Amino acid sequence: MATKHRLRVAIDFAYNGTVVAWVQTAKPEDVNIIMQWPGNPVATFLVPNEISYAATGKVERWGYEIKPGKEKLAHLQFLLWYPSAAGGIRKLIPNTKEPVDVIADYLSCLRTHTIAVITSSFGAAFLNATPVDWIFTVPEIASDDGKALLLQAAESAGIGKKHTIQLIRRMEAALVWSFLKDIKPCPLKVDDGFVILDCGKGTVDIISCKVIALNPALVVKECSTATRGLCGSNLITQKFEMLVRSRIGGRFGKMSAMSRSMMQKMFNETVLLEFKDNGEVDTYFVPLAGVSDDPAAGVEDGYLLLTREDIKSIFAPVINEIISLTGDQIKAAEKEGLHISTILCIGSDTPEYLIQRLQTEGSWSGKADHSPIAILLPPNRLTAAARGATLGIRIFSHTMKAQIYYGVGCCGTFESEKDPIENLSYCPYTGSAMCHNRIQWVIKQGEEIEENTAFTISSTRRIGAGDDMMFTGTLFGWDQSPPGYSNQPSNAIQTLCTISTDFKGAPKHAPAQRPGIPTAPHSEIKYDLVVTVLSNRILFQIVVGDVTYASGLVELNA
């Protein structure tokens, strides 16, 4: 029977905007990037993560349809990955909506446009007859809550069911495209170490890796926990605006929204990305429409003059921070015996000045012979994550480093020298002192985990006549030194998953004989709480014998 061809649509929902790529599985080499967006006559691969609402709470505009100066909700990914820093966005959310509804509204607009673009190429009949796989990229340090919110929003937007939507780490997707498509032949050898540097507008993600195999397939192993710095290119733009304000004073506030937008656009697209400290160009000009000439402030004929030293001062804090974070990764790898030979730069906001500094930085060098580290700039690095996600190829080894602790709620024998008295209770059937609210941590933060590894906690439920047969299992998460109990510190531990089952009908056993210890009539149910690590999720189960009574899935924060 012939395999049915499918469409694979990848959504790279990043800080600086969204990239959408799609491919037919019948033509896997022909990856398409959506370049036309409503409200923007210029072809571009990126659509802003922005949405605006009417007074009624209905979506009014999205992406490029929103004109400069209009009230809008921007940088929507903050609602997923940085909820504690999304206060400004939350204030603009209509009263009738929650953050997940805002994400769903944006994704609904994105889905509608994506389907329209594909339909225009192949027709509605083809699309109706062809299954569609949807894939989202997620950042390296993405919380379980954020992933769950993304899946819920995507399902509400009509992008498949939560359990069918695929998630892939953004760095892995970009690496797939860069090393399998853009850079041929692959310049790395087995056992080579390299750093992935993903520079965006808001954040910079860095991780160290090692090549495990090249043939028959590329396999890469992570050798460090990902580092995230809040040192994206937006901070450079902000520093530039501060310099402009210091030069022209109150006239900055009198500039129209369109004039400020054009000023930022020119700076971001030319100076920010193209500046090099090589002496070839000593002055740069940025438009300041509507600002009168002021030679003392460097304003002439509607342009602001920036010297090479001006630009270096604007760049310095951000570039220095990225250099420092990259150096920390390289030094940590060297301590583990891994020599870094290459830095792979991906992301849409990698300044030329950063590349220049990386090439000339002398405080670290990962090569065994201390020669300069090679800097690789894939030609499609701006869209590499979306392109790579469409291929359905995973190249990271099946060993992952957990970013947090994972533990299971359990009950055990009370230990008076260790357990808090408030967790003490007595078994009504055996009279044994028991400790409740205990957590058994099965996965440690930073631990390397093999895919399909299962952690099993075996226990016994004692049942008497007329007892409630319901049972609940809880999976907890914690990102600091883990406490031993779910109620200490109170309410601070994150509940990742709660599953419940009715043990009615489960096989019961006679209680073990305890000579000299009186017991009340009861029976016992032997059960297991099982935590299984999948490729990007954790499966949590309640199992009796070989029968699964309840299960839940949690996105793996690894």
XYZ file of C-alpha atoms in Angstrom:
558
model
C 0.000 0.000 0.000
C 1.439 3.375 -1.002
C 2.348 5.828 1.763
C 0.033 8.814 1.845
C 1.877 12.064 1.318
C 1.479 14.793 3.890
C 2.142 18.478 4.426
C 4.412 19.531 7.261
C 3.972 23.089 8.524
C 6.531 24.476 10.985
C 5.952 27.606 13.074
C 8.999 29.279 14.592
C 7.255 31.469 17.183
C 10.277 33.481 18.321
C 10.872 36.755 20.173
C 11.440 38.909 17.118
C 8.511 37.502 15.138
C 7.186 34.333 13.575
C 8.547 32.378 10.619
C 6.361 29.788 8.877
C 7.810 27.056 6.657
C 6.013 24.225 4.900
C 6.933 21.252 2.757
C 5.315 18.340 0.981
C 6.703 15.028 2.194
C 6.704 13.954 -1.469
C 9.229 16.758 -2.164
C 11.254 17.085 1.067
C 13.950 19.208 -0.606
C 11.467 21.917 -1.600
C 10.931 23.782 1.680
C 8.803 26.913 1.299
C 8.941 30.019 3.482
C 5.890 32.296 3.621
C 7.098 35.690 2.426
C 3.867 37.667 1.945
C 1.866 38.929 4.906
C -1.327 40.995 5.240
C -0.602 44.692 5.593
C 2.956 44.492 4.257
C 3.624 44.970 0.529
C 7.307 44.025 0.934
C 8.304 40.367 0.855
C 9.716 39.231 4.205
C 10.030 35.935 6.058
C 9.065 37.423 9.436
C 5.681 38.546 10.747
C 5.478 40.458 14.070
C 3.990 38.677 17.113
C 1.430 41.450 17.557
C -2.346 41.649 17.803
C -4.911 44.361 18.524
C -8.509 44.166 19.714
C -11.639 46.220 19.157
C -13.599 47.542 22.130
C -15.867 44.496 21.818
C -12.930 42.174 22.489
C -12.822 40.848 18.936
C -9.561 40.676 16.998
C -9.135 43.864 14.993
C -5.712 43.503 13.373
C -2.588 41.368 13.626
C 1.029 41.404 12.430
C 1.791 44.084 9.847
C -1.841 45.209 9.717
C -1.206 47.189 12.921
C 0.142 50.633 12.078
C 2.920 52.345 14.085
C 1.655 54.169 17.169
C -1.530 52.106 17.496
C -2.253 50.293 20.765
C -1.374 46.611 20.481
C -0.223 43.553 22.353
C 3.342 42.853 21.213
C 5.987 40.215 21.965
C 3.261 37.665 22.722
C 5.810 34.910 23.369
C 6.448 36.591 26.743
C 3.066 35.206 27.840
C 4.475 31.711 27.232
C 8.100 31.831 28.315
C 8.356 34.883 30.612
C 4.960 35.272 32.330
C 6.527 37.068 35.305
C 7.854 39.749 32.933
C 4.656 40.052 30.896
C 2.870 42.506 33.184
C 2.789 45.247 30.540
C 1.209 42.885 28.022
C -1.349 41.558 30.511
C -2.626 45.085 31.183
C -3.708 45.353 27.538
C -5.554 42.009 27.411
C -9.344 42.495 27.084
C -11.270 41.694 30.260
C -13.028 38.803 28.562
C -9.794 37.018 27.697
C -6.949 35.111 29.336
C -3.329 34.975 28.061
C -3.997 31.609 26.400
C -6.870 33.211 24.459
C -4.566 35.955 23.140
C -2.027 33.388 21.926
C -4.883 31.382 20.368
C -6.245 34.455 18.578
C -2.833 35.232 17.104
C -2.262 31.620 16.045
C -5.738 31.528 14.508
C -4.829 34.517 12.304
C -1.520 32.854 11.463
C -3.210 29.544 10.603
C -5.823 31.225 8.388
C -3.156 33.043 6.392
C -0.933 29.950 6.162
C -3.793 27.814 4.834
C -4.677 30.566 2.334
C -1.086 30.689 1.040
C -0.886 26.912 0.596
C -4.349 26.803 -0.979
C -3.329 29.450 -3.498
C -0.519 27.149 -4.635
C -2.358 23.819 -4.806
C -6.081 24.473 -4.513
C -8.583 23.614 -1.814
C -9.172 20.058 -3.093
C -5.498 19.150 -2.622
C -5.389 20.641 0.869
C -8.622 18.944 1.932
C -7.254 15.579 0.811
C -3.800 15.974 2.368
C -3.095 15.442 6.086
C -1.223 18.307 7.732
C 1.368 17.896 10.492
C 1.943 21.005 12.594
C 5.274 21.588 14.344
C 6.271 24.365 16.755
C 9.799 25.276 17.752
C 10.348 26.079 21.425
C 13.295 27.852 23.078
C 15.953 25.953 25.010
C 14.761 27.152 28.389
C 11.032 26.597 27.954
C 8.915 25.744 30.973
C 6.425 22.884 31.072
C 3.687 25.427 31.792
C 4.651 27.469 28.741
C 4.648 24.415 26.475
C 1.267 23.306 27.813
C -0.121 26.813 27.238
C 1.215 26.813 23.662
C -0.390 23.448 22.897
C -3.692 24.540 24.427
C -3.676 27.780 22.419
C -2.754 25.952 19.198
C -5.609 23.493 19.655
C -8.045 26.355 20.296
C -6.768 28.018 17.104
C -7.634 24.933 15.044
C -4.062 23.689 14.716
C -4.790 20.038 15.424
C -5.192 18.286 18.756
C -2.686 18.869 21.549
C -1.390 15.306 21.417
C -0.755 15.483 17.654
C 1.114 18.807 17.580
C 4.864 18.299 17.555
C 7.339 20.384 19.537
C 11.030 20.591 18.643
C 13.740 22.584 20.322
C 14.624 25.614 18.261
C 18.362 25.005 18.399
C 17.989 21.410 17.262
C 15.809 22.411 14.310
C 18.284 25.121 13.273
C 21.167 22.694 13.655
C 19.408 20.130 11.455
C 19.064 22.598 8.606
C 22.481 24.203 9.035
C 24.571 21.020 9.065
C 22.424 18.850 6.792
C 21.432 21.440 4.174
C 23.258 24.768 4.371
C 26.837 23.757 5.191
C 28.098 20.934 2.983
C 30.162 19.002 3.659
C 29.828 19.230 7.423
C 33.093 20.810 8.637
C 33.074 18.923 11.944
C 34.550 15.534 12.801
C 33.491 12.901 15.302
C 34.337 14.049 18.870
C 34.576 17.701 17.797
C 33.053 20.162 20.222
C 31.097 23.215 19.117
C 28.937 25.972 20.560
C 25.544 26.995 19.180
C 24.941 30.735 19.563
C 21.337 31.777 18.897
C 21.051 35.571 18.862
C 17.563 37.050 18.849
C 16.056 40.427 19.580
C 15.215 39.667 23.189
C 17.476 36.841 24.255
C 20.632 34.938 23.415
C 20.724 31.145 23.889
C 24.041 29.274 24.070
C 24.811 25.575 24.429
C 27.886 23.361 23.995
C 27.649 20.141 21.983
C 29.762 17.258 20.761
C 29.592 15.324 17.492
C 28.884 11.660 18.308
C 28.493 10.332 14.755
C 28.456 11.545 11.148
C 27.522 8.326 9.363
C 25.044 6.938 8.616
C 23.439 9.946 10.282
C 24.558 13.036 12.169
C 24.190 12.569 15.925
C 24.977 15.362 18.374
C 25.162 15.239 22.155
C 24.582 18.171 24.467
C 27.495 18.713 26.810
C 26.144 21.541 28.935
C 22.971 23.058 30.264
C 21.749 25.782 27.944
C 22.545 29.348 28.975
C 20.082 32.142 28.281
C 21.020 35.791 28.464
C 18.607 38.712 28.283
C 21.031 40.477 25.979
C 19.311 40.438 22.601
C 19.622 43.104 19.947
C 16.652 45.066 21.325
C 18.963 46.266 24.098
C 21.287 47.687 21.447
C 18.333 49.475 19.850
C 17.322 50.853 23.257
C 20.864 52.100 23.872
C 20.742 53.808 20.464
C 17.475 55.533 21.371
C 19.010 56.716 24.638
C 21.863 58.288 22.676
C 19.395 60.015 20.319
C 17.408 61.377 23.272
C 20.597 62.696 24.875
C 21.512 64.463 21.614
C 18.195 66.097 20.692
C 16.458 66.289 24.084
C 12.748 67.106 24.067
C 12.584 67.061 20.272
C 12.627 63.252 20.427
C 9.180 63.206 22.016
C 7.846 65.472 19.278
C 8.881 63.081 16.493
C 5.936 61.301 14.892
C 5.478 57.583 15.448
C 6.294 57.027 11.769
C 9.537 59.049 12.032
C 10.686 57.064 15.080
C 9.745 53.821 13.357
C 11.837 54.721 10.281
C 14.748 55.762 12.513
C 14.681 52.395 14.293
C 14.254 50.471 11.061
C 17.278 52.118 9.440
C 19.431 51.580 12.519
C 18.371 47.927 12.953
C 18.769 46.969 9.293
C 22.035 48.735 8.580
C 24.080 49.883 11.556
C 23.102 47.125 13.989
C 23.714 44.203 11.662
C 26.429 45.604 9.367
C 28.749 47.690 11.558
C 32.385 46.550 11.675
C 35.168 48.163 13.627
C 37.679 47.944 10.800
C 38.266 51.603 9.978
C 36.710 51.398 6.507
C 33.668 53.500 7.511
C 34.028 56.151 10.203
C 30.550 57.729 10.110
C 27.004 56.424 9.756
C 23.775 58.344 9.131
C 20.314 57.580 10.549
C 17.192 59.515 9.439
C 15.555 61.871 11.936
C 12.582 63.124 9.944
C 11.090 66.315 11.337
C 14.082 67.262 13.488
C 15.698 70.568 12.549
C 19.410 70.844 11.849
C 21.635 71.048 14.909
C 25.356 70.671 14.071
C 26.260 70.513 17.776
C 23.984 67.462 18.174
C 25.179 65.932 14.906
C 21.884 66.526 13.055
C 22.178 67.744 9.472
C 19.700 67.592 6.592
C 17.340 65.333 8.541
C 20.018 62.788 9.499
C 21.866 62.006 12.729
C 25.605 61.446 12.340
C 27.072 58.568 14.367
C 30.819 58.086 14.698
C 32.541 54.736 15.009
C 33.116 55.414 18.709
C 29.419 56.273 19.179
C 28.414 52.915 17.747
C 30.976 50.959 19.747
C 29.649 52.546 22.952
C 26.106 51.568 21.944
C 27.143 47.975 21.294
C 29.528 47.493 24.203
C 27.257 46.289 27.066
C 25.396 43.720 24.959
C 28.372 42.412 22.968
C 30.480 42.128 26.125
C 27.745 40.102 27.823
C 27.417 37.705 24.872
C 31.208 37.290 24.724
C 31.252 36.540 28.448
C 28.435 33.956 28.248
C 30.056 32.266 25.250
C 33.407 32.185 27.018
C 31.782 30.610 30.091
C 30.355 27.819 27.942
C 33.710 27.185 26.273
C 35.639 27.172 29.550
C 33.109 24.808 31.142
C 33.456 22.453 28.174
C 37.255 22.515 28.426
C 37.063 21.550 32.110
C 35.169 18.437 30.997
C 37.855 17.644 28.418
C 35.856 18.853 25.406
C 37.736 21.172 23.030
C 35.518 23.655 21.202
C 36.587 24.104 17.593
C 33.596 25.953 16.171
C 30.874 28.442 17.024
C 27.709 28.079 14.940
C 25.772 31.354 14.806
C 22.056 31.093 14.167
C 19.161 33.458 14.778
C 18.032 36.591 13.033
C 20.018 39.181 14.975
C 23.711 38.312 14.843
C 25.632 41.596 14.415
C 28.754 41.612 12.246
C 30.494 43.370 15.122
C 29.756 40.373 17.360
C 31.304 38.048 14.757
C 34.346 40.289 14.581
C 34.721 40.261 18.357
C 34.289 36.477 18.531
C 37.021 36.038 15.928
C 39.463 38.321 17.687
C 38.650 37.472 21.304
C 41.877 36.239 22.875
C 40.811 35.229 26.381
C 39.667 31.757 25.379
C 40.295 29.246 22.631
C 38.891 25.737 22.654
C 41.115 24.236 19.976
C 43.805 21.874 21.200
C 46.437 23.788 19.240
C 45.029 27.138 20.480
C 44.277 28.275 16.944
C 41.285 30.596 16.510
C 37.835 29.112 16.864
C 35.998 28.894 13.541
C 32.817 30.983 13.241
C 30.117 29.489 10.985
C 27.307 31.633 9.560
C 24.824 29.411 7.670
C 23.320 31.265 4.684
C 19.741 30.520 5.831
C 20.336 31.087 9.535
C 17.436 33.559 9.733
C 14.947 30.835 8.788
C 16.956 27.732 9.703
C 14.808 26.768 12.702
C 11.544 26.789 10.734
C 13.142 25.035 7.754
C 14.762 22.378 9.931
C 11.545 21.705 11.838
C 9.761 20.685 8.615
C 12.237 17.863 7.975
C 11.178 15.733 10.937
C 14.795 14.802 11.683
C 16.160 14.625 15.231
C 19.938 14.757 15.574
C 20.424 15.324 19.281
C 21.357 12.051 20.950
C 18.692 10.409 23.031
C 20.488 11.513 26.163
C 19.106 14.765 27.556
C 20.002 16.978 30.476
C 17.058 17.734 32.742
C 16.656 21.436 33.467
C 14.651 20.837 36.674
C 13.990 18.132 39.262
C 11.043 15.759 38.768
C 9.528 13.933 41.731
C 6.536 11.810 42.692
C 4.355 12.272 45.747
C 4.435 9.218 48.017
C 3.845 7.939 51.537
C 6.358 6.027 53.666
C 7.265 4.977 57.173
C 7.545 7.969 59.502
C 11.099 8.698 60.675
C 10.890 10.743 63.864
C 14.415 12.154 63.569
C 13.830 13.471 60.061
C 10.164 13.851 59.133
C 8.108 16.899 60.215
C 5.468 16.108 62.821
C 2.712 17.749 60.748
C 3.116 14.984 58.159
C 2.567 12.193 60.720
C -0.476 9.943 60.472
C -1.288 6.389 61.544
C -2.472 3.575 59.317
C -5.980 2.626 60.533
C -5.311 -1.048 59.803
C -1.766 -1.675 61.038
C -1.281 1.251 63.413
C 2.029 2.037 61.690
C 3.328 5.603 61.846
C 3.289 7.001 58.294
C 4.719 10.127 56.669
C 2.530 11.841 54.108
C 3.441 14.620 51.612
C 6.813 13.026 50.987
C 8.389 13.447 47.537
C 10.703 10.930 45.924
C 12.795 12.794 43.355
C 13.374 10.461 40.419
C 15.073 12.849 37.966
C 17.727 15.290 39.122
C 18.420 18.706 37.639
C 21.372 18.427 35.235
C 21.083 14.631 35.093
C 21.616 12.941 31.731
C 18.562 10.878 30.863
C 18.279 8.212 28.206
C 15.110 8.243 26.136
C 12.550 5.605 27.240
C 14.098 5.356 30.699
C 11.407 4.430 33.229
C 11.527 5.216 36.951
C 9.205 3.066 39.072
C 8.050 3.662 42.643
C 6.244 0.640 44.054
C 3.778 1.042 46.881
C 0.774 -0.499 48.585
C -2.747 0.844 49.100
C -4.552 -0.707 52.088
C -8.296 -1.001 51.624
C -10.998 -1.771 54.172
C -14.710 -2.422 53.726
C -16.499 0.703 52.540
C -13.296 2.662 51.832
C -13.103 5.152 48.975
C -11.380 3.387 46.079
C -10.199 6.573 44.342
C -6.449 7.160 44.160
C -4.476 10.173 42.968
C -0.855 10.380 41.856
C 1.075 13.652 41.575
C 4.204 14.553 39.606
C 6.106 17.559 40.948
C 8.780 19.856 39.502
C 11.387 22.016 41.247
C 14.277 24.103 39.931
C 16.291 24.534 43.132
C 17.704 22.222 45.807
C 14.702 19.912 46.179
C 12.773 19.695 49.464
C 11.682 16.339 50.806
C 8.023 17.225 51.169
C 5.327 18.820 49.016
C 4.166 21.079 51.869
C 7.623 22.471 52.700
C 8.068 25.201 51.657
C 4.329 25.663 51.571
C 2.782 25.888 48.090
C 6.129 26.583 46.442
C 6.603 23.320 44.553
C 5.146 23.173 41.066
C 2.538 20.490 40.409
C 3.235 19.297 36.863
C 0.643 16.559 36.525
C -2.129 15.026 38.635
C -3.789 11.760 37.595
C -6.595 9.890 39.344
C -8.123 6.438 39.068
C -10.721 4.235 40.705
C -9.118 1.087 42.117
C -12.475 -0.702 42.094
C -11.856 -3.959 40.272
C -8.090 -3.862 40.815
C -6.636 -7.157 42.088
C -6.492 -7.299 45.889
C -4.169 -9.333 48.062
C -4.345 -10.544 51.616
C -2.146 -8.467 53.921
C 1.218 -9.810 54.923
C 1.204 -11.579 58.291
C 2.875 -9.615 61.083
C 3.336 -11.922 64.083
C 2.551 -10.183 67.349
C 1.182 -7.036 65.614
C -2.630 -6.765 65.665
C -4.208 -5.557 62.427
C -7.745 -4.605 61.421
C -9.374 -6.527 58.550
C -8.282 -5.138 55.195
C -6.799 -6.060 51.824
C -3.915 -4.625 49.835
C -3.514 -3.325 46.293
C 0.035 -3.368 44.961
C 0.602 -0.517 42.492
C 3.416 1.315 40.734
C 3.875 4.997 39.965
C 5.896 5.040 36.740
C 7.715 8.031 35.240
C 8.940 7.372 31.669
C 11.114 9.801 29.708
C 10.032 10.042 26.063
C 11.724 12.084 23.320
C 10.327 15.393 24.539
C 7.720 14.451 27.122
C 7.342 12.634 30.423
C 4.698 9.918 30.691
C 3.301 9.564 34.225
C 1.294 6.413 34.976
C -0.499 4.515 37.718
C 0.009 0.813 36.999
C -1.360 -2.266 38.731
C 0.278 -5.459 37.512
C 0.539 -4.922 33.784
C -2.555 -2.708 33.514
C -2.325 1.087 33.275
C -5.131 2.641 35.306
C -4.329 6.321 34.633
C -1.753 8.323 32.701
C -0.745 11.875 31.901
C 1.795 13.606 29.645
C 4.055 16.478 30.621
C 6.383 18.350 28.267
C 9.973 17.499 29.252
C 11.893 20.538 30.442
C 15.241 19.198 29.238
